[in-house]
Amino acid sequence: MMIASLRDLADKAKCPRLVVKVGSALLVDRDGPRRAWIEALVEEIAAARARGQEVIVVSSGAIALGARTLKLEKGGRGSLADAQAAAAVGQIALSGLWAELLGKHGLTAAQLLLTLEDLEDRRRYLNATATLTRLLDAGAVPVVNENDSVATQEIRFGDNDRLAARVAQASRSSAVLLLSDVDGLYDRNPKDPAARLLPEVHGVTAEIHAMADSGSASGLGSGGMTSKLQAAEIAERAGIALVIGNGTHRSPIARVVEQGVGTLFLPRRKAAARKAWLGGRLRLKGTLTVDEGAAKALLRGSSLLAAGIVSVEGAFHRGDAVAIRDKLGNTLAHGLAEYEAGECTRLIGRHSREHEALLGYAPRSAIVHRDQMVVL
Ligand code: GLU
């Protein structure tokens, strides 16, 4: 049973497992944590649990909270070092608050701090899946954030929107609800009086991207609409529904579900779990550009052969994830390379039977095998 409307978010059969992502501006203001609002949200989470749904919280706010305590300028986002220090301080208070407020409803909070690499590396991703599953089975409410204190620029999500989508995928959740400070996706800048809220999106197309206005309104979080759409892309590929809803109201889940205010990104056909993980990978080690013939063959489901490659970029090893692009720069697929970058370069345009003469060995006939590839 797939989610087809905002109401379905509260339906135990259609949405047995829900990820709720809460943005920084909702959790923290100038005076510290917005306790009364969080209390009301926790009541809604407890109600979902009482209906028989499992809930995972992805909570931002560590940087904003810690910056306040340490008196750092720009909300702790002036430099990476500030953000790391702020998160280290803020995270303690944040987890403590969730544990206390969930505890009042008899619910046990479980803290998970993840880095991008934890979800990009297949083995670590499966570990995260196992931990989340075990916690949910044991009745806990996982409260997840990025491990900002150790994540450096190149290896961080930087926004909890995409983290939430990846967590939903790792936990095999049915839906992600991104609570932020807007009602959803508008067809143009929401400040424009003619702007219209889109109730449903069937596929995040180039047209949908053009509607998004990048940059977060509050200045406290780092999300903005762009990262929400990237999250929607990860979710739709994994067969997970994603909703953007306004959290600035009291009891925001009810507002989305009962009043139907929000944007629902419908899941696409469910890709096999491993392929969805591959398609959602954010860190690719290189790019293979292919000619028209190879591009067509890929879309028909063939493996990528060296004969169709026109250029190789990046420093990747065998088994690393790479992007496959056409000559115009459109990304066609993600896949795991069967050869390292230098070998790929030497094989450009060559037939598979020449591989052995060129390299001295030829373990694979394809550069990216179709079983290790997901067409986007
Ligand atoms: N992980 C960041 C924090 O806890 C929030 C990232 C975001 O703004 O989405 O402060």
Short mmCIF file of C-alpha atoms and ligand atoms in Angstrom, two decimals:
data_model
loop_
_atom_site.label_atom_id
_atom_site.label_comp_id
_atom_site.label_asym_id
_atom_site.label_seq_id
_atom_site.Cartn_x
_atom_site.Cartn_y
_atom_site.Cartn_z
CA MET A 1 0.00 0.00 0.00
CA MET A 2 1.51 3.28 -1.11
CA ILE A 3 0.90 6.72 0.30
CA ALA A 4 -1.35 8.71 -2.05
CA SER A 5 -2.56 11.64 0.08
CA LEU A 6 -1.49 13.71 3.08
CA ARG A 7 -4.10 11.91 5.16
CA ASP A 8 -2.27 8.65 4.61
CA LEU A 9 0.59 9.93 6.79
CA ALA A 10 -1.54 9.10 9.81
CA ASP A 11 -2.66 5.74 8.43
CA LYS A 12 -0.93 2.90 10.21
CA ALA A 13 -1.36 0.52 7.28
CA LYS A 14 -0.06 2.91 4.63
CA CYS A 15 2.53 4.57 6.81
CA PRO A 16 3.77 2.15 9.44
CA ARG A 17 7.07 4.02 9.82
CA LEU A 18 7.45 7.80 9.56
CA VAL A 19 10.49 10.07 9.68
CA VAL A 20 9.76 13.56 11.02
CA LYS A 21 12.47 16.14 10.35
CA VAL A 22 12.38 19.28 12.44
CA GLY A 23 14.27 22.37 11.27
CA SER A 24 16.47 24.56 13.49
CA ALA A 25 14.20 27.63 13.40
CA LEU A 26 11.33 25.57 14.82
CA LEU A 27 13.37 24.18 17.70
CA VAL A 28 15.40 27.18 18.79
CA ASP A 29 14.85 30.93 18.93
CA ARG A 30 16.76 33.80 20.50
CA ASP A 31 15.69 32.70 23.98
CA GLY A 32 16.78 29.08 23.56
CA PRO A 33 14.76 25.91 22.88
CA ARG A 34 11.11 26.51 21.96
CA ARG A 35 9.98 24.16 24.66
CA ALA A 36 6.20 24.64 24.48
CA TRP A 37 6.20 24.03 20.72
CA ILE A 38 8.39 20.94 21.05
CA GLU A 39 6.10 19.63 23.79
CA ALA A 40 3.13 19.94 21.45
CA LEU A 41 5.03 18.14 18.67
CA VAL A 42 6.00 15.35 21.06
CA GLU A 43 2.32 14.95 21.90
CA GLU A 44 1.66 14.40 18.20
CA ILE A 45 4.51 11.87 18.02
CA ALA A 46 3.07 10.05 21.02
CA ALA A 47 -0.34 10.03 19.31
CA ALA A 48 1.21 8.49 16.20
CA ARG A 49 2.84 5.83 18.34
CA ALA A 50 -0.46 5.16 20.07
CA ARG A 51 -2.05 4.63 16.61
CA GLY A 52 0.58 1.96 16.02
CA GLN A 53 2.99 3.96 13.85
CA GLU A 54 6.74 3.98 14.43
CA VAL A 55 8.42 7.38 14.38
CA ILE A 56 12.01 8.48 13.82
CA VAL A 57 12.87 12.10 14.56
CA VAL A 58 15.58 13.89 12.61
CA SER A 59 16.33 16.89 14.76
CA SER A 60 18.35 19.93 13.74
CA GLY A 61 19.09 22.69 16.20
CA ALA A 62 22.41 21.60 17.72
CA ILE A 63 24.41 24.35 16.02
CA ALA A 64 21.82 27.04 16.72
CA LEU A 65 21.54 26.02 20.37
CA GLY A 66 25.27 25.67 21.00
CA ALA A 67 26.05 28.96 19.29
CA ARG A 68 23.74 30.69 21.71
CA THR A 69 25.46 29.13 24.73
CA LEU A 70 28.97 29.84 23.41
CA LYS A 71 27.92 33.31 22.21
CA LEU A 72 29.19 32.65 18.69
CA GLU A 73 28.23 35.04 15.94
CA LYS A 74 26.16 34.17 12.85
CA GLY A 75 24.31 31.44 14.73
CA GLY A 76 27.51 29.36 14.82
CA ARG A 77 27.67 29.21 11.05
CA GLY A 78 30.44 31.76 10.55
CA SER A 79 33.06 29.04 10.05
CA LEU A 80 33.29 25.25 10.08
CA ALA A 81 35.19 25.34 13.39
CA ASP A 82 32.40 27.41 14.97
CA ALA A 83 29.73 25.03 13.66
CA GLN A 84 31.64 22.01 15.01
CA ALA A 85 32.12 23.59 18.43
CA ALA A 86 28.52 24.83 18.58
CA ALA A 87 27.16 21.41 17.64
CA ALA A 88 29.22 19.71 20.35
CA VAL A 89 27.66 21.93 22.99
CA GLY A 90 24.17 22.14 21.54
CA GLN A 91 23.76 18.42 20.88
CA ILE A 92 23.86 17.54 24.59
CA ALA A 93 21.05 19.95 25.40
CA LEU A 94 19.09 18.91 22.34
CA SER A 95 19.17 15.18 23.08
CA GLY A 96 18.43 15.86 26.72
CA LEU A 97 15.34 17.80 25.77
CA TRP A 98 14.01 15.13 23.43
CA ALA A 99 14.68 12.43 26.04
CA GLU A 100 12.89 14.41 28.73
CA LEU A 101 9.84 15.33 26.66
CA LEU A 102 9.41 11.92 25.02
CA GLY A 103 9.92 10.38 28.45
CA LYS A 104 6.86 12.23 29.76
CA HIS A 105 4.82 10.12 27.35
CA GLY A 106 6.56 6.94 28.40
CA LEU A 107 8.68 6.92 25.25
CA THR A 108 12.42 6.21 25.21
CA ALA A 109 14.59 8.47 23.07
CA ALA A 110 17.66 7.00 21.35
CA GLN A 111 20.34 9.30 19.99
CA LEU A 112 22.05 8.53 16.68
CA LEU A 113 24.66 10.90 15.28
CA LEU A 114 25.49 10.02 11.69
CA THR A 115 27.93 11.31 9.13
CA LEU A 116 27.52 11.28 5.39
CA GLU A 117 30.06 8.48 5.13
CA ASP A 118 28.02 6.32 7.50
CA LEU A 119 25.30 6.23 4.87
CA GLU A 120 27.47 6.28 1.71
CA ASP A 121 29.52 3.22 2.56
CA ARG A 122 27.36 0.17 1.95
CA ARG A 123 28.57 -1.79 4.98
CA ARG A 124 28.13 1.14 7.36
CA TYR A 125 24.75 1.93 5.80
CA LEU A 126 23.60 -1.60 6.56
CA ASN A 127 24.90 -1.18 10.13
CA ALA A 128 22.81 1.96 10.53
CA THR A 129 19.82 0.02 9.17
CA ALA A 130 20.35 -2.72 11.73
CA THR A 131 20.63 -0.27 14.63
CA LEU A 132 17.55 1.71 13.61
CA THR A 133 15.53 -1.46 13.12
CA ARG A 134 16.58 -2.86 16.48
CA LEU A 135 15.72 0.39 18.26
CA LEU A 136 12.29 0.58 16.66
CA ASP A 137 11.61 -3.07 17.46
CA ALA A 138 12.54 -2.34 21.06
CA GLY A 139 10.01 0.51 21.13
CA ALA A 140 12.43 3.45 21.21
CA VAL A 141 12.13 6.71 19.26
CA PRO A 142 15.40 7.29 17.41
CA VAL A 143 16.43 10.96 17.41
CA VAL A 144 18.94 11.47 14.62
CA ASN A 145 21.21 14.35 13.74
CA GLU A 146 24.32 14.76 11.66
CA ASN A 147 27.51 14.33 13.69
CA ASP A 148 28.43 17.92 12.93
CA SER A 149 31.37 18.05 15.33
CA VAL A 150 33.40 15.57 13.30
CA ALA A 151 31.99 16.18 9.84
CA THR A 152 34.26 18.38 7.76
CA GLN A 153 33.14 20.36 4.74
CA GLU A 154 33.70 17.69 2.09
CA ILE A 155 32.17 14.90 4.11
CA ARG A 156 29.05 16.45 5.47
CA PHE A 157 25.43 16.57 4.47
CA GLY A 158 25.25 20.11 5.85
CA ASP A 159 21.48 19.96 5.83
CA ASN A 160 19.14 17.62 7.62
CA ASP A 161 16.71 17.37 4.69
CA ARG A 162 18.86 14.95 2.71
CA LEU A 163 19.95 13.26 5.93
CA ALA A 164 16.26 12.64 6.72
CA ALA A 165 15.67 11.10 3.28
CA ARG A 166 18.68 8.81 3.67
CA VAL A 167 17.59 7.84 7.17
CA ALA A 168 14.12 7.03 5.82
CA GLN A 169 15.73 4.82 3.24
CA ALA A 170 18.03 3.11 5.74
CA SER A 171 15.11 2.48 8.10
CA ARG A 172 12.74 1.41 5.31
CA SER A 173 10.24 4.07 6.33
CA SER A 174 7.14 4.80 4.28
CA ALA A 175 7.30 8.58 4.43
CA VAL A 176 9.35 11.59 5.46
CA LEU A 177 7.73 14.74 6.79
CA LEU A 178 9.99 17.79 6.54
CA LEU A 179 8.73 20.43 8.93
CA SER A 180 10.02 23.87 8.05
CA ASP A 181 8.82 27.46 7.98
CA VAL A 182 6.90 27.35 4.69
CA ASP A 183 3.64 25.60 3.75
CA GLY A 184 5.31 23.63 0.98
CA LEU A 185 6.59 24.16 -2.55
CA TYR A 186 5.18 27.13 -4.42
CA ASP A 187 5.17 27.45 -8.19
CA ARG A 188 7.20 30.69 -7.86
CA ASN A 189 8.70 32.84 -5.12
CA PRO A 190 6.16 32.61 -2.25
CA LYS A 191 6.47 36.37 -1.74
CA ASP A 192 4.82 36.85 -5.12
CA PRO A 193 1.05 37.28 -4.48
CA ALA A 194 0.30 35.07 -7.51
CA ALA A 195 2.31 32.16 -6.02
CA ARG A 196 0.34 28.93 -5.71
CA LEU A 197 1.12 26.08 -3.31
CA LEU A 198 1.58 22.78 -5.14
CA PRO A 199 -0.38 20.08 -3.30
CA GLU A 200 1.27 17.20 -5.15
CA VAL A 201 4.41 16.63 -7.16
CA HIS A 202 4.80 13.63 -9.45
CA GLY A 203 8.53 13.50 -10.02
CA VAL A 204 11.10 16.20 -9.29
CA THR A 205 11.67 17.46 -12.84
CA ALA A 206 13.79 20.36 -14.08
CA GLU A 207 10.60 22.44 -14.04
CA ILE A 208 10.08 21.68 -10.35
CA HIS A 209 13.70 22.61 -9.58
CA ALA A 210 13.18 25.93 -11.34
CA MET A 211 10.35 26.73 -8.91
CA ALA A 212 12.54 26.34 -5.86
CA ASP A 213 14.02 29.40 -4.32
CA SER A 214 17.33 28.51 -2.68
CA GLY A 215 18.31 29.76 0.76
CA SER A 216 16.60 29.31 4.10
CA ALA A 217 14.34 32.14 5.18
CA SER A 218 15.19 31.97 8.88
CA GLY A 219 18.98 32.05 8.64
CA LEU A 220 19.15 29.47 11.45
CA GLY A 221 19.04 26.30 9.42
CA SER A 222 20.92 25.49 6.25
CA GLY A 223 18.22 23.75 4.26
CA GLY A 224 16.24 25.97 1.90
CA MET A 225 14.05 24.57 -0.86
CA THR A 226 16.95 23.24 -2.93
CA SER A 227 18.01 20.69 -0.33
CA LYS A 228 14.36 19.73 0.21
CA LEU A 229 14.01 18.90 -3.47
CA GLN A 230 17.23 16.87 -3.34
CA ALA A 231 15.73 15.01 -0.40
CA ALA A 232 12.55 14.47 -2.43
CA GLU A 233 14.62 12.99 -5.25
CA ILE A 234 16.33 10.52 -2.92
CA ALA A 235 12.95 9.58 -1.43
CA GLU A 236 11.03 9.17 -4.69
CA ARG A 237 13.72 6.86 -6.06
CA ALA A 238 13.55 4.76 -2.92
CA GLY A 239 9.75 4.45 -3.14
CA ILE A 240 9.24 6.73 -0.14
CA ALA A 241 6.71 9.60 0.02
CA LEU A 242 8.05 12.98 1.13
CA VAL A 243 6.01 15.85 2.48
CA ILE A 244 6.99 19.46 3.10
CA GLY A 245 4.81 20.97 5.80
CA ASN A 246 4.75 24.14 7.86
CA GLY A 247 5.96 23.64 11.40
CA THR A 248 5.47 27.19 12.57
CA HIS A 249 1.95 26.33 13.73
CA ARG A 250 1.19 24.51 16.92
CA SER A 251 0.54 20.80 16.30
CA PRO A 252 1.96 20.89 12.77
CA ILE A 253 1.41 17.20 11.97
CA ALA A 254 -2.35 17.61 12.44
CA ARG A 255 -2.31 20.67 10.20
CA VAL A 256 -0.67 18.71 7.41
CA VAL A 257 -2.73 15.56 7.83
CA GLU A 258 -6.16 16.90 8.76
CA GLN A 259 -6.23 20.22 6.94
CA GLY A 260 -4.20 18.91 4.03
CA VAL A 261 -1.80 21.84 3.89
CA GLY A 262 1.56 20.79 2.48
CA THR A 263 3.27 19.46 -0.64
CA LEU A 264 3.30 15.70 -1.17
CA PHE A 265 6.05 14.28 -3.38
CA LEU A 266 4.72 10.96 -4.53
CA PRO A 267 7.04 7.97 -4.57
CA ARG A 268 7.96 6.50 -7.91
CA ARG A 269 8.11 2.81 -8.65
CA LYS A 270 10.20 1.25 -5.93
CA ALA A 271 13.74 0.56 -7.04
CA ALA A 272 15.42 -2.53 -5.61
CA ALA A 273 16.87 -1.55 -2.22
CA ARG A 274 20.49 -1.72 -3.29
CA LYS A 275 19.88 0.29 -6.43
CA ALA A 276 17.94 2.93 -4.49
CA TRP A 277 20.90 3.25 -2.13
CA LEU A 278 23.22 3.66 -5.09
CA GLY A 279 20.95 6.23 -6.75
CA GLY A 280 20.78 8.26 -3.53
CA ARG A 281 24.54 8.40 -3.05
CA LEU A 282 25.68 11.96 -2.72
CA ARG A 283 29.41 11.57 -3.03
CA LEU A 284 30.58 10.33 -6.36
CA LYS A 285 34.26 9.85 -6.99
CA GLY A 286 34.32 10.53 -10.70
CA THR A 287 32.46 11.02 -13.95
CA LEU A 288 32.34 8.97 -17.13
CA THR A 289 31.06 10.87 -20.14
CA VAL A 290 29.51 8.73 -22.84
CA ASP A 291 28.54 9.11 -26.50
CA GLU A 292 24.96 9.05 -27.83
CA GLY A 293 25.03 5.36 -28.66
CA ALA A 294 26.13 4.37 -25.15
CA ALA A 295 23.60 6.78 -23.61
CA LYS A 296 20.78 5.08 -25.52
CA ALA A 297 22.05 1.63 -24.60
CA LEU A 298 22.16 2.54 -20.90
CA LEU A 299 18.58 3.75 -20.96
CA ARG A 300 17.61 0.40 -22.49
CA GLY A 301 19.27 -1.38 -19.57
CA SER A 302 22.68 -2.33 -20.99
CA SER A 303 26.00 -2.23 -19.17
CA LEU A 304 28.45 0.59 -19.96
CA LEU A 305 31.27 -0.58 -22.22
CA ALA A 306 34.56 1.23 -22.75
CA ALA A 307 33.75 1.68 -26.43
CA GLY A 308 31.04 4.23 -25.56
CA ILE A 309 33.12 6.35 -23.16
CA VAL A 310 34.50 9.66 -24.42
CA SER A 311 36.13 11.02 -21.26
CA VAL A 312 36.99 10.10 -17.68
CA GLU A 313 37.26 12.51 -14.77
CA GLY A 314 38.13 12.06 -11.11
CA ALA A 315 40.36 9.75 -9.11
CA PHE A 316 38.35 6.66 -8.36
CA HIS A 317 39.18 3.09 -7.53
CA ARG A 318 37.52 -0.11 -8.59
CA GLY A 319 34.19 -0.35 -6.76
CA ASP A 320 33.78 3.42 -6.25
CA ALA A 321 30.57 5.15 -7.25
CA VAL A 322 30.75 7.31 -10.37
CA ALA A 323 28.31 9.44 -12.33
CA ILE A 324 27.63 8.62 -15.97
CA ARG A 325 26.84 11.68 -18.07
CA ASP A 326 26.00 12.45 -21.65
CA LYS A 327 28.02 14.98 -23.64
CA LEU A 328 25.66 17.79 -22.61
CA GLY A 329 26.45 17.14 -18.97
CA ASN A 330 23.13 15.51 -18.03
CA THR A 331 23.60 12.79 -15.42
CA LEU A 332 22.15 9.57 -16.81
CA ALA A 333 23.09 7.06 -14.15
CA HIS A 334 25.15 6.28 -11.06
CA GLY A 335 27.15 3.09 -10.94
CA LEU A 336 30.10 1.31 -9.41
CA ALA A 337 33.20 1.33 -11.61
CA GLU A 338 34.77 -2.02 -12.45
CA TYR A 339 38.15 -0.38 -13.17
CA GLU A 340 40.07 2.44 -11.55
CA ALA A 341 40.20 5.87 -13.21
CA GLY A 342 43.60 5.45 -14.92
CA GLU A 343 42.56 2.12 -16.41
CA CYS A 344 39.27 3.60 -17.60
CA THR A 345 41.20 6.35 -19.38
CA ARG A 346 43.38 3.82 -21.14
CA LEU A 347 40.33 1.86 -22.23
CA ILE A 348 38.37 4.82 -23.66
CA GLY A 349 36.80 3.89 -26.97
CA ARG A 350 38.31 0.39 -26.93
CA HIS A 351 36.49 -2.87 -27.53
CA SER A 352 36.22 -5.28 -24.58
CA ARG A 353 38.43 -7.83 -26.32
CA GLU A 354 41.31 -5.33 -26.39
CA HIS A 355 41.26 -4.84 -22.59
CA GLU A 356 43.62 -7.65 -21.82
CA ALA A 357 46.25 -6.52 -24.35
CA LEU A 358 46.08 -2.97 -22.97
CA LEU A 359 46.05 -3.68 -19.25
CA GLY A 360 47.60 -7.10 -18.99
CA TYR A 361 44.42 -8.40 -17.44
CA ALA A 362 40.71 -8.10 -18.06
CA PRO A 363 38.57 -8.99 -15.09
CA ARG A 364 35.36 -7.51 -16.51
CA SER A 365 34.03 -6.79 -19.94
CA ALA A 366 31.99 -3.76 -18.83
CA ILE A 367 33.26 -0.57 -17.21
CA VAL A 368 30.04 -0.36 -15.21
CA HIS A 369 27.93 -3.50 -15.13
CA ARG A 370 24.18 -2.98 -15.36
CA ASP A 371 23.65 -4.79 -12.03
CA GLN A 372 25.84 -2.14 -10.38
CA MET A 373 24.11 0.78 -12.05
CA VAL A 374 20.98 2.78 -11.50
CA VAL A 375 19.58 4.86 -14.34
CA LEU A 376 18.25 8.15 -12.99
N1 GLU B 1 22.76 19.39 11.83
C1 GLU B 1 22.50 20.78 12.00
C2 GLU B 1 22.22 21.11 13.47
O1 GLU B 1 21.92 20.27 14.24
C3 GLU B 1 21.31 21.27 11.21
C4 GLU B 1 21.42 21.13 9.73
C5 GLU B 1 20.26 21.84 9.03
O2 GLU B 1 20.09 23.04 9.26
O3 GLU B 1 19.52 21.21 8.27
O4 GLU B 1 22.27 22.24 13.87
#
